[in-house]
Structures are given as structure tokens and as C-alpha cells.
XYZ file of C-alpha atoms in Angstrom:
155
model
C -14.697 15.857 14.341
C -13.587 13.110 12.193
C -11.900 9.864 13.741
C -8.233 9.471 12.875
C -7.694 6.217 10.977
C -5.342 5.269 12.912
C -7.713 4.886 16.055
C -9.758 2.515 14.235
C -8.795 -1.395 14.447
C -5.629 -0.945 12.384
C -2.554 -3.091 11.820
C 0.930 -2.588 10.520
C 1.605 -5.255 8.234
C 2.803 -5.944 4.543
C 0.677 -5.980 1.416
C 1.118 -7.213 -1.973
C -0.152 -7.474 -5.337
C 0.206 -10.857 -5.630
C 3.838 -10.496 -6.960
C 7.301 -10.679 -5.151
C 7.061 -7.425 -4.004
C 5.756 -6.357 -0.542
C 5.292 -2.987 0.776
C 4.936 -1.955 4.526
C 1.297 -0.491 5.134
C -1.308 0.364 7.713
C -4.732 -1.055 7.250
C -7.827 -2.060 8.815
C -7.939 -5.569 8.042
C -12.027 -5.756 8.114
C -11.927 -2.447 5.628
C -12.283 -4.783 2.501
C -13.419 -4.074 -1.273
C -14.744 -7.502 -2.899
C -12.002 -9.126 -0.406
C -9.266 -7.143 -0.954
C -7.766 -4.787 1.404
C -7.381 -1.045 1.448
C -3.444 -0.254 2.829
C -2.379 3.233 3.451
C 1.430 4.099 2.966
C 4.249 6.233 4.098
C 5.814 8.816 1.643
C 8.931 6.502 1.310
C 6.623 3.589 0.650
C 4.918 5.781 -2.032
C 8.369 6.706 -3.665
C 8.804 2.646 -3.773
C 5.489 2.039 -5.343
C 6.376 4.872 -8.044
C 9.745 3.335 -8.850
C 8.156 -0.284 -9.100
C 5.154 0.847 -11.140
C 7.553 2.654 -13.621
C 9.352 -0.165 -13.820
C 6.829 -2.502 -14.702
C 5.406 0.183 -17.203
C 8.396 0.228 -18.904
C 8.545 -4.056 -18.712
C 4.857 -4.324 -19.629
C 3.600 -1.389 -21.340
C 1.365 1.640 -20.108
C -1.591 0.383 -21.351
C -1.533 -2.759 -18.852
C 0.081 -1.096 -15.576
C -1.446 1.866 -13.643
C 1.847 4.263 -12.452
C 2.095 6.063 -9.129
C 4.310 9.359 -9.218
C 5.484 11.364 -6.427
C 6.327 14.905 -7.133
C 8.331 16.577 -4.192
C 7.911 20.336 -3.592
C 10.315 20.983 -0.925
C 9.229 21.178 2.998
C 6.262 22.815 4.690
C 6.442 25.079 7.549
C 6.841 22.463 9.957
C 9.784 21.042 8.270
C 7.848 17.881 6.804
C 8.411 17.188 3.390
C 5.707 18.319 0.713
C 5.074 16.063 -1.917
C 1.822 15.413 -4.517
C 1.112 11.643 -5.095
C -0.660 10.656 -8.741
C -2.204 7.649 -9.281
C -2.154 7.604 -13.529
C -4.642 4.950 -15.124
C -3.107 4.951 -18.636
C -5.546 2.691 -19.965
C -8.192 5.602 -19.606
C -5.804 8.406 -20.604
C -7.728 9.102 -23.790
C -11.169 9.473 -21.478
C -9.196 12.758 -19.932
C -7.238 13.850 -16.636
C -10.473 13.828 -14.643
C -10.958 9.625 -15.071
C -7.056 8.794 -16.066
C -5.427 10.878 -13.125
C -6.103 11.081 -9.320
C -3.894 13.022 -6.885
C -3.811 11.632 -3.551
C -3.373 13.639 -0.778
C -1.997 12.688 2.620
C -4.630 11.641 5.529
C -4.206 13.324 9.198
C -1.846 10.681 9.714
C 0.474 11.703 7.020
C -0.584 8.387 5.156
C -1.587 7.525 1.366
C -4.338 5.605 0.199
C -2.628 4.184 -2.775
C -5.005 1.754 -4.674
C -7.107 1.266 -1.847
C -10.736 0.024 -3.186
C -9.414 0.007 -6.599
C -6.462 -2.388 -6.726
C -6.268 -6.044 -5.558
C -4.032 -5.754 -2.630
C -3.859 -8.568 -0.280
C -2.180 -9.070 3.280
C 1.548 -10.655 2.739
C 1.551 -14.086 4.223
C 4.743 -15.838 5.829
C 5.190 -19.312 6.875
C 6.318 -19.840 10.480
C 9.163 -22.406 11.399
C 5.983 -24.594 12.321
C 4.812 -24.968 9.032
C 1.707 -22.594 9.851
C 0.844 -20.114 6.955
C 0.003 -16.523 8.680
C -0.604 -12.993 7.686
C 2.472 -10.696 7.942
C 1.367 -9.176 11.319
C 0.002 -11.934 13.233
C 2.315 -12.768 15.785
C 3.065 -14.763 18.040
C 1.895 -17.594 15.747
C -1.189 -19.146 17.106
C -0.079 -22.699 16.597
C 3.535 -22.863 18.259
C 3.787 -19.455 19.844
C 6.918 -18.350 18.183
C 7.096 -14.512 17.393
C 7.702 -13.659 13.569
C 11.396 -11.967 14.723
C 12.332 -15.015 16.177
C 12.114 -17.385 13.231
C 12.618 -14.710 10.450
C 16.074 -14.600 11.755
C 16.555 -18.405 11.554
C 15.243 -18.761 8.096
């Protein structure tokens, strides 16, 4: 029997590709590839990644930006949305779809592993009111004890 990824040491946090955009994700902070984390995303977050990567490809060109695409297909028998998430590596387009296209199925928790072990995802950080730099999910602050939500509203 396979263990659910949510039963491992996972956290709900926000991740970034070192840009201004951050995305809600679930990840195991110890599951790393060359130091980078391997996040899993909800379908709603996959839709946001699709919109953002399409805009980046339009701005910077498809040869320099991988894109995510969400193709919707109604609902399944249980009323859950059906979707296929595709990761397109435009730089490798000429090498054929077996190299340039990956279909990402949801895991048993309904989450999509987009860019894990491939992209340079890092955990988004925030600054506590006391000046301590913290990973987004770390709360309370080990320095002053304030909870993330306490000072996020005050900022």
C-alpha cells in the first residue's frame, strides 16, 4: 500500500520561482533537488500557474519559458472537476512530445506536482515585525513569538 504524501512531514506554505509571484503549495521541506523544494498544488493554483506562465511566455518568448496548461473536462462521477495539466517545455519542442510534453495527473490527494525536481522552486519568505526572516509557513516566530497572521495585518 502506498503512503499518502500528506501523511509524510508536509507543510502548507507558499513557494516562488524567485519572482514576485508566490503560490500556495503543500510540500515536504526535506524533499529537495539540489536544494530546491518539490511543491504540489491544488487545481486552482495550477490554473493560476497556467495563466502566469502564458503571460511570461508572451512577454519573454516561448523558447525561454516553460508553460503550464489546464484542460478542463467537466466533472467525474463524484462531482469533482476533471482536468488534465500539461507541462510544455518549448525549448525542446523540436525533439518531440515525448521530451517536450508531460501530462501531470493529480496524486491521491488531488494535488499536482508541477515543476518538482525540475524547476527551482523555493519556499517564499516573509519578514516578521521583529525583523526575523522566516519561511512563509513558520509560525510563531521563534524570535518574538508573534504569529504570522498577527503581524501580516499590521504591516
